[in-house]
């Protein structure tokens, strides 16, 4: 389970169940367990500070790797 935080203001964004050891390029919506700060506008997702950190692609979000940090453990699957 990973906790994603905004790189600009360090607010918690969401709790995500990550499968595999790779980077976080996509966040599948069915694996998001909790949302703290997520605003959707014009097909993008934003932190409440205004920082854009992803693009809505339907069933998943394509993440901007420079816009967030994360901590926690990844699941081998």
PDB file of N, CA and C in Angstrom:
ATOM      1  N   UNK A   1       0.842  -1.166   0.000  1.00  0.00           N
ATOM      2  CA  UNK A   1       0.000   0.000   0.000  1.00  0.00           C
ATOM      3  C   UNK A   1       0.892   1.236   0.000  1.00  0.00           C
ATOM      4  N   UNK A   2       0.641   2.156  -0.915  1.00  0.00           N
ATOM      5  CA  UNK A   2       1.425   3.376  -1.021  1.00  0.00           C
ATOM      6  C   UNK A   2       0.584   4.578  -0.628  1.00  0.00           C
ATOM      7  N   UNK A   3       1.215   5.560  -0.026  1.00  0.00           N
ATOM      8  CA  UNK A   3       0.606   6.853   0.254  1.00  0.00           C
ATOM      9  C   UNK A   3       1.261   7.845  -0.700  1.00  0.00           C
ATOM     10  N   UNK A   4       0.489   8.433  -1.609  1.00  0.00           N
ATOM     11  CA  UNK A   4       1.001   9.422  -2.549  1.00  0.00           C
ATOM     12  C   UNK A   4       0.786  10.807  -1.965  1.00  0.00           C
ATOM     13  N   UNK A   5       1.841  11.650  -2.032  1.00  0.00           N
ATOM     14  CA  UNK A   5       1.791  13.007  -1.509  1.00  0.00           C
ATOM     15  C   UNK A   5       2.174  13.991  -2.597  1.00  0.00           C
ATOM     16  N   UNK A   6       1.612  15.180  -2.522  1.00  0.00           N
ATOM     17  CA  UNK A   6       1.916  16.245  -3.471  1.00  0.00           C
ATOM     18  C   UNK A   6       3.370  16.680  -3.286  1.00  0.00           C
ATOM     19  N   UNK A   7       4.105  16.841  -4.383  1.00  0.00           N
ATOM     20  CA  UNK A   7       5.503  17.269  -4.308  1.00  0.00           C
ATOM     21  C   UNK A   7       5.617  18.742  -3.933  1.00  0.00           C
ATOM     22  N   UNK A   8       4.583  19.527  -4.213  1.00  0.00           N
ATOM     23  CA  UNK A   8       4.637  20.958  -3.943  1.00  0.00           C
ATOM     24  C   UNK A   8       4.306  21.294  -2.486  1.00  0.00           C
ATOM     25  N   UNK A   9       3.207  20.725  -1.961  1.00  0.00           N
ATOM     26  CA  UNK A   9       2.756  21.120  -0.620  1.00  0.00           C
ATOM     27  C   UNK A   9       2.808  19.992   0.406  1.00  0.00           C
ATOM     28  N   UNK A  10       3.147  18.760  -0.004  1.00  0.00           N
ATOM     29  CA  UNK A  10       3.286  17.584   0.864  1.00  0.00           C
ATOM     30  C   UNK A  10       1.963  17.085   1.461  1.00  0.00           C
ATOM     31  N   UNK A  11       0.820  17.525   0.926  1.00  0.00           N
ATOM     32  CA  UNK A  11      -0.465  16.997   1.393  1.00  0.00           C
ATOM     33  C   UNK A  11      -0.645  15.585   0.884  1.00  0.00           C
ATOM     34  N   UNK A  12      -1.341  14.761   1.657  1.00  0.00           N
ATOM     35  CA  UNK A  12      -1.660  13.414   1.210  1.00  0.00           C
ATOM     36  C   UNK A  12      -2.676  13.494   0.073  1.00  0.00           C
ATOM     37  N   UNK A  13      -2.416  12.736  -0.986  1.00  0.00           N
ATOM     38  CA  UNK A  13      -3.318  12.723  -2.128  1.00  0.00           C
ATOM     39  C   UNK A  13      -4.231  11.510  -2.105  1.00  0.00           C
ATOM     40  N   UNK A  14      -3.618  10.317  -2.081  1.00  0.00           N
ATOM     41  CA  UNK A  14      -4.429   9.107  -2.083  1.00  0.00           C
ATOM     42  C   UNK A  14      -3.642   7.916  -1.567  1.00  0.00           C
ATOM     43  N   UNK A  15      -4.374   6.872  -1.192  1.00  0.00           N
ATOM     44  CA  UNK A  15      -3.802   5.603  -0.758  1.00  0.00           C
ATOM     45  C   UNK A  15      -4.035   4.628  -1.903  1.00  0.00           C
ATOM     46  N   UNK A  16      -2.955   3.983  -2.379  1.00  0.00           N
ATOM     47  CA  UNK A  16      -3.012   3.186  -3.592  1.00  0.00           C
ATOM     48  C   UNK A  16      -2.380   1.820  -3.369  1.00  0.00           C
ATOM     49  N   UNK A  17      -3.049   0.773  -3.842  1.00  0.00           N
ATOM     50  CA  UNK A  17      -2.549  -0.589  -3.765  1.00  0.00           C
ATOM     51  C   UNK A  17      -1.698  -0.854  -5.006  1.00  0.00           C
ATOM     52  N   UNK A  18      -0.361  -0.837  -4.856  1.00  0.00           N
ATOM     53  CA  UNK A  18       0.575  -0.996  -5.975  1.00  0.00           C
ATOM     54  C   UNK A  18       0.999  -2.445  -6.098  1.00  0.00           C
ATOM     55  N   UNK A  19       0.840  -3.003  -7.291  1.00  0.00           N
ATOM     56  CA  UNK A  19       1.276  -4.364  -7.580  1.00  0.00           C
ATOM     57  C   UNK A  19       2.507  -4.288  -8.474  1.00  0.00           C
ATOM     58  N   UNK A  20       3.593  -4.949  -8.083  1.00  0.00           N
ATOM     59  CA  UNK A  20       4.825  -4.942  -8.863  1.00  0.00           C
ATOM     60  C   UNK A  20       5.824  -3.951  -8.308  1.00  0.00           C
ATOM     61  N   UNK A  21       7.063  -4.100  -8.733  1.00  0.00           N
ATOM     62  CA  UNK A  21       8.157  -3.302  -8.183  1.00  0.00           C
ATOM     63  C   UNK A  21       8.503  -2.072  -9.011  1.00  0.00           C
ATOM     64  N   UNK A  22       7.837  -1.847 -10.126  1.00  0.00           N
ATOM     65  CA  UNK A  22       8.179  -0.730 -11.001  1.00  0.00           C
ATOM     66  C   UNK A  22       7.738   0.617 -10.452  1.00  0.00           C
ATOM     67  N   UNK A  23       7.963   1.648 -11.254  1.00  0.00           N
ATOM     68  CA  UNK A  23       7.570   3.009 -10.906  1.00  0.00           C
ATOM     69  C   UNK A  23       6.049   3.155 -10.980  1.00  0.00           C
ATOM     70  N   UNK A  24       5.545   4.225 -10.387  1.00  0.00           N
ATOM     71  CA  UNK A  24       4.113   4.512 -10.424  1.00  0.00           C
ATOM     72  C   UNK A  24       3.842   5.367 -11.664  1.00  0.00           C
ATOM     73  N   UNK A  25       3.523   4.709 -12.781  1.00  0.00           N
ATOM     74  CA  UNK A  25       3.193   5.414 -14.021  1.00  0.00           C
ATOM     75  C   UNK A  25       1.693   5.585 -14.163  1.00  0.00           C
ATOM     76  N   UNK A  26       0.948   4.602 -13.663  1.00  0.00           N
ATOM     77  CA  UNK A  26      -0.512   4.619 -13.742  1.00  0.00           C
ATOM     78  C   UNK A  26      -1.085   4.294 -12.378  1.00  0.00           C
ATOM     79  N   UNK A  27      -2.216   4.877 -12.065  1.00  0.00           N
ATOM     80  CA  UNK A  27      -2.984   4.511 -10.880  1.00  0.00           C
ATOM     81  C   UNK A  27      -4.347   4.040 -11.356  1.00  0.00           C
ATOM     82  N   UNK A  28      -4.590   2.753 -11.236  1.00  0.00           N
ATOM     83  CA  UNK A  28      -5.874   2.195 -11.638  1.00  0.00           C
ATOM     84  C   UNK A  28      -6.914   2.564 -10.580  1.00  0.00           C
ATOM     85  N   UNK A  29      -8.060   3.048 -11.028  1.00  0.00           N
ATOM     86  CA  UNK A  29      -9.073   3.576 -10.120  1.00  0.00           C
ATOM     87  C   UNK A  29      -9.608   2.526  -9.157  1.00  0.00           C
ATOM     88  N   UNK A  30      -9.679   1.255  -9.581  1.00  0.00           N
ATOM     89  CA  UNK A  30     -10.208   0.220  -8.687  1.00  0.00           C
ATOM     90  C   UNK A  30      -9.235  -0.128  -7.564  1.00  0.00           C
ATOM     91  N   UNK A  31      -7.957   0.264  -7.685  1.00  0.00           N
ATOM     92  CA  UNK A  31      -6.969  -0.015  -6.646  1.00  0.00           C
ATOM     93  C   UNK A  31      -6.782   1.146  -5.677  1.00  0.00           C
ATOM     94  N   UNK A  32      -7.425   2.274  -5.907  1.00  0.00           N
ATOM     95  CA  UNK A  32      -7.344   3.414  -4.990  1.00  0.00           C
ATOM     96  C   UNK A  32      -8.251   3.119  -3.803  1.00  0.00           C
ATOM     97  N   UNK A  33      -7.664   3.080  -2.608  1.00  0.00           N
ATOM     98  CA  UNK A  33      -8.405   2.702  -1.410  1.00  0.00           C
ATOM     99  C   UNK A  33      -8.959   3.904  -0.652  1.00  0.00           C
ATOM    100  N   UNK A  34      -8.272   5.043  -0.709  1.00  0.00           N
ATOM    101  CA  UNK A  34      -8.739   6.237  -0.015  1.00  0.00           C
ATOM    102  C   UNK A  34      -8.246   7.471  -0.753  1.00  0.00           C
ATOM    103  N   UNK A  35      -9.100   8.505  -0.832  1.00  0.00           N
ATOM    104  CA  UNK A  35      -8.743   9.763  -1.489  1.00  0.00           C
ATOM    105  C   UNK A  35      -8.821  10.885  -0.463  1.00  0.00           C
ATOM    106  N   UNK A  36      -7.725  11.655  -0.338  1.00  0.00           N
ATOM    107  CA  UNK A  36      -7.718  12.802   0.550  1.00  0.00           C
ATOM    108  C   UNK A  36      -7.883  14.096  -0.248  1.00  0.00           C
ATOM    109  N   UNK A  37      -7.030  14.342  -1.227  1.00  0.00           N
ATOM    110  CA  UNK A  37      -7.065  15.573  -2.022  1.00  0.00           C
ATOM    111  C   UNK A  37      -7.003  15.209  -3.497  1.00  0.00           C
ATOM    112  N   UNK A  38      -8.134  15.299  -4.177  1.00  0.00           N
ATOM    113  CA  UNK A  38      -8.175  15.028  -5.602  1.00  0.00           C
ATOM    114  C   UNK A  38      -9.294  15.857  -6.201  1.00  0.00           C
ATOM    115  N   UNK A  39      -8.940  16.746  -7.112  1.00  0.00           N
ATOM    116  CA  UNK A  39      -9.918  17.560  -7.823  1.00  0.00           C
ATOM    117  C   UNK A  39      -9.754  17.276  -9.313  1.00  0.00           C
ATOM    118  N   UNK A  40     -10.847  16.943  -9.986  1.00  0.00           N
ATOM    119  CA  UNK A  40     -10.800  16.683 -11.424  1.00  0.00           C
ATOM    120  C   UNK A  40     -11.321  17.896 -12.177  1.00  0.00           C
ATOM    121  N   UNK A  41     -10.496  18.399 -13.113  1.00  0.00           N
ATOM    122  CA  UNK A  41     -10.876  19.515 -13.971  1.00  0.00           C
ATOM    123  C   UNK A  41     -10.277  19.308 -15.350  1.00  0.00           C
ATOM    124  N   UNK A  42     -11.085  19.417 -16.372  1.00  0.00           N
ATOM    125  CA  UNK A  42     -10.627  19.352 -17.769  1.00  0.00           C
ATOM    126  C   UNK A  42      -9.800  18.111 -18.072  1.00  0.00           C
ATOM    127  N   UNK A  43     -10.175  16.967 -17.506  1.00  0.00           N
ATOM    128  CA  UNK A  43      -9.482  15.718 -17.780  1.00  0.00           C
ATOM    129  C   UNK A  43      -8.183  15.520 -17.021  1.00  0.00           C
ATOM    130  N   UNK A  44      -7.862  16.429 -16.097  1.00  0.00           N
ATOM    131  CA  UNK A  44      -6.658  16.302 -15.278  1.00  0.00           C
ATOM    132  C   UNK A  44      -7.052  16.210 -13.816  1.00  0.00           C
ATOM    133  N   UNK A  45      -6.139  15.708 -12.992  1.00  0.00           N
ATOM    134  CA  UNK A  45      -6.371  15.674 -11.545  1.00  0.00           C
ATOM    135  C   UNK A  45      -5.378  16.604 -10.858  1.00  0.00           C
ATOM    136  N   UNK A  46      -5.877  17.323  -9.865  1.00  0.00           N
ATOM    137  CA  UNK A  46      -5.110  18.349  -9.175  1.00  0.00           C
ATOM    138  C   UNK A  46      -5.156  18.132  -7.677  1.00  0.00           C
ATOM    139  N   UNK A  47      -4.098  18.575  -7.005  1.00  0.00           N
ATOM    140  CA  UNK A  47      -4.088  18.691  -5.555  1.00  0.00           C
ATOM    141  C   UNK A  47      -4.877  19.956  -5.208  1.00  0.00           C
ATOM    142  N   UNK A  48      -5.282  20.111  -3.964  1.00  0.00           N
ATOM    143  CA  UNK A  48      -6.018  21.311  -3.572  1.00  0.00           C
ATOM    144  C   UNK A  48      -5.145  22.573  -3.608  1.00  0.00           C
ATOM    145  N   UNK A  49      -3.810  22.417  -3.690  1.00  0.00           N
ATOM    146  CA  UNK A  49      -2.922  23.574  -3.827  1.00  0.00           C
ATOM    147  C   UNK A  49      -2.834  24.062  -5.277  1.00  0.00           C
ATOM    148  N   UNK A  50      -3.383  23.282  -6.221  1.00  0.00           N
ATOM    149  CA  UNK A  50      -3.367  23.671  -7.631  1.00  0.00           C
ATOM    150  C   UNK A  50      -2.370  22.909  -8.475  1.00  0.00           C
ATOM    151  N   UNK A  51      -1.543  22.072  -7.870  1.00  0.00           N
ATOM    152  CA  UNK A  51      -0.541  21.280  -8.585  1.00  0.00           C
ATOM    153  C   UNK A  51      -1.217  20.141  -9.355  1.00  0.00           C
ATOM    154  N   UNK A  52      -0.969  20.052 -10.660  1.00  0.00           N
ATOM    155  CA  UNK A  52      -1.505  18.963 -11.475  1.00  0.00           C
ATOM    156  C   UNK A  52      -0.586  17.755 -11.349  1.00  0.00           C
ATOM    157  N   UNK A  53      -1.156  16.577 -11.060  1.00  0.00           N
ATOM    158  CA  UNK A  53      -0.311  15.392 -10.900  1.00  0.00           C
ATOM    159  C   UNK A  53      -0.768  14.200 -11.721  1.00  0.00           C
ATOM    160  N   UNK A  54      -1.769  14.342 -12.573  1.00  0.00           N
ATOM    161  CA  UNK A  54      -2.178  13.214 -13.401  1.00  0.00           C
ATOM    162  C   UNK A  54      -3.229  13.591 -14.429  1.00  0.00           C
ATOM    163  N   UNK A  55      -3.457  12.643 -15.357  1.00  0.00           N
ATOM    164  CA  UNK A  55      -4.446  12.809 -16.416  1.00  0.00           C
ATOM    165  C   UNK A  55      -5.434  11.648 -16.333  1.00  0.00           C
ATOM    166  N   UNK A  56      -6.732  11.962 -16.386  1.00  0.00           N
ATOM    167  CA  UNK A  56      -7.774  10.937 -16.319  1.00  0.00           C
ATOM    168  C   UNK A  56      -7.875  10.244 -17.676  1.00  0.00           C
ATOM    169  N   UNK A  57      -7.665   8.923 -17.690  1.00  0.00           N
ATOM    170  CA  UNK A  57      -7.715   8.133 -18.919  1.00  0.00           C
ATOM    171  C   UNK A  57      -8.886   7.149 -18.923  1.00  0.00           C
ATOM    172  N   UNK A  58      -9.869   7.352 -18.071  1.00  0.00           N
ATOM    173  CA  UNK A  58     -11.011   6.448 -18.025  1.00  0.00           C
ATOM    174  C   UNK A  58     -10.940   5.530 -16.825  1.00  0.00           C
ATOM    175  N   UNK A  59     -10.320   4.365 -16.976  1.00  0.00           N
ATOM    176  CA  UNK A  59     -10.224   3.403 -15.861  1.00  0.00           C
ATOM    177  C   UNK A  59      -8.976   3.615 -15.016  1.00  0.00           C
ATOM    178  N   UNK A  60      -8.085   4.500 -15.431  1.00  0.00           N
ATOM    179  CA  UNK A  60      -6.857   4.770 -14.672  1.00  0.00           C
ATOM    180  C   UNK A  60      -6.427   6.216 -14.861  1.00  0.00           C
ATOM    181  N   UNK A  61      -5.492   6.647 -14.021  1.00  0.00           N
ATOM    182  CA  UNK A  61      -4.862   7.960 -14.136  1.00  0.00           C
ATOM    183  C   UNK A  61      -3.425   7.767 -14.595  1.00  0.00           C
ATOM    184  N   UNK A  62      -2.992   8.526 -15.601  1.00  0.00           N
ATOM    185  CA  UNK A  62      -1.584   8.572 -15.988  1.00  0.00           C
ATOM    186  C   UNK A  62      -0.928   9.621 -15.095  1.00  0.00           C
ATOM    187  N   UNK A  63       0.093   9.201 -14.356  1.00  0.00           N
ATOM    188  CA  UNK A  63       0.685  10.053 -13.339  1.00  0.00           C
ATOM    189  C   UNK A  63       1.898  10.821 -13.859  1.00  0.00           C
ATOM    190  N   UNK A  64       2.055  12.059 -13.388  1.00  0.00           N
ATOM    191  CA  UNK A  64       3.240  12.870 -13.664  1.00  0.00           C
ATOM    192  C   UNK A  64       4.241  12.589 -12.543  1.00  0.00           C
ATOM    193  N   UNK A  65       5.322  11.884 -12.865  1.00  0.00           N
ATOM    194  CA  UNK A  65       6.233  11.390 -11.827  1.00  0.00           C
ATOM    195  C   UNK A  65       6.945  12.488 -11.038  1.00  0.00           C
ATOM    196  N   UNK A  66       7.008  13.715 -11.568  1.00  0.00           N
ATOM    197  CA  UNK A  66       7.662  14.815 -10.858  1.00  0.00           C
ATOM    198  C   UNK A  66       6.701  15.562  -9.936  1.00  0.00           C
ATOM    199  N   UNK A  67       5.412  15.271 -10.017  1.00  0.00           N
ATOM    200  CA  UNK A  67       4.416  16.044  -9.278  1.00  0.00           C
ATOM    201  C   UNK A  67       4.027  15.426  -7.942  1.00  0.00           C
ATOM    202  N   UNK A  68       4.519  14.214  -7.642  1.00  0.00           N
ATOM    203  CA  UNK A  68       4.150  13.567  -6.388  1.00  0.00           C
ATOM    204  C   UNK A  68       5.306  12.734  -5.861  1.00  0.00           C
ATOM    205  N   UNK A  69       5.241  12.439  -4.576  1.00  0.00           N
ATOM    206  CA  UNK A  69       6.163  11.510  -3.924  1.00  0.00           C
ATOM    207  C   UNK A  69       5.313  10.415  -3.303  1.00  0.00           C
ATOM    208  N   UNK A  70       5.957   9.314  -2.922  1.00  0.00           N
ATOM    209  CA  UNK A  70       5.196   8.249  -2.285  1.00  0.00           C
ATOM    210  C   UNK A  70       6.043   7.529  -1.256  1.00  0.00           C
ATOM    211  N   UNK A  71       5.341   6.891  -0.327  1.00  0.00           N
ATOM    212  CA  UNK A  71       5.999   6.070   0.676  1.00  0.00           C
ATOM    213  C   UNK A  71       5.114   4.855   0.912  1.00  0.00           C
ATOM    214  N   UNK A  72       5.702   3.791   1.425  1.00  0.00           N
ATOM    215  CA  UNK A  72       4.967   2.576   1.669  1.00  0.00           C
ATOM    216  C   UNK A  72       5.626   1.389   0.970  1.00  0.00           C
ATOM    217  N   UNK A  73       4.905   0.289   0.882  1.00  0.00           N
ATOM    218  CA  UNK A  73       5.454  -0.924   0.286  1.00  0.00           C
ATOM    219  C   UNK A  73       4.673  -1.323  -0.952  1.00  0.00           C
ATOM    220  N   UNK A  74       5.396  -1.868  -1.923  1.00  0.00           N
ATOM    221  CA  UNK A  74       4.813  -2.374  -3.157  1.00  0.00           C
ATOM    222  C   UNK A  74       4.632  -3.882  -3.014  1.00  0.00           C
ATOM    223  N   UNK A  75       3.562  -4.415  -3.597  1.00  0.00           N
ATOM    224  CA  UNK A  75       3.269  -5.832  -3.514  1.00  0.00           C
ATOM    225  C   UNK A  75       3.811  -6.556  -4.746  1.00  0.00           C
ATOM    226  N   UNK A  76       4.543  -7.654  -4.554  1.00  0.00           N
ATOM    227  CA  UNK A  76       4.963  -8.469  -5.678  1.00  0.00           C
ATOM    228  C   UNK A  76       3.765  -9.283  -6.129  1.00  0.00           C
ATOM    229  N   UNK A  77       3.465  -9.252  -7.406  1.00  0.00           N
ATOM    230  CA  UNK A  77       2.285  -9.978  -7.829  1.00  0.00           C
ATOM    231  C   UNK A  77       2.434 -10.515  -9.178  1.00  0.00           C
TER     232      UNK A  77
END
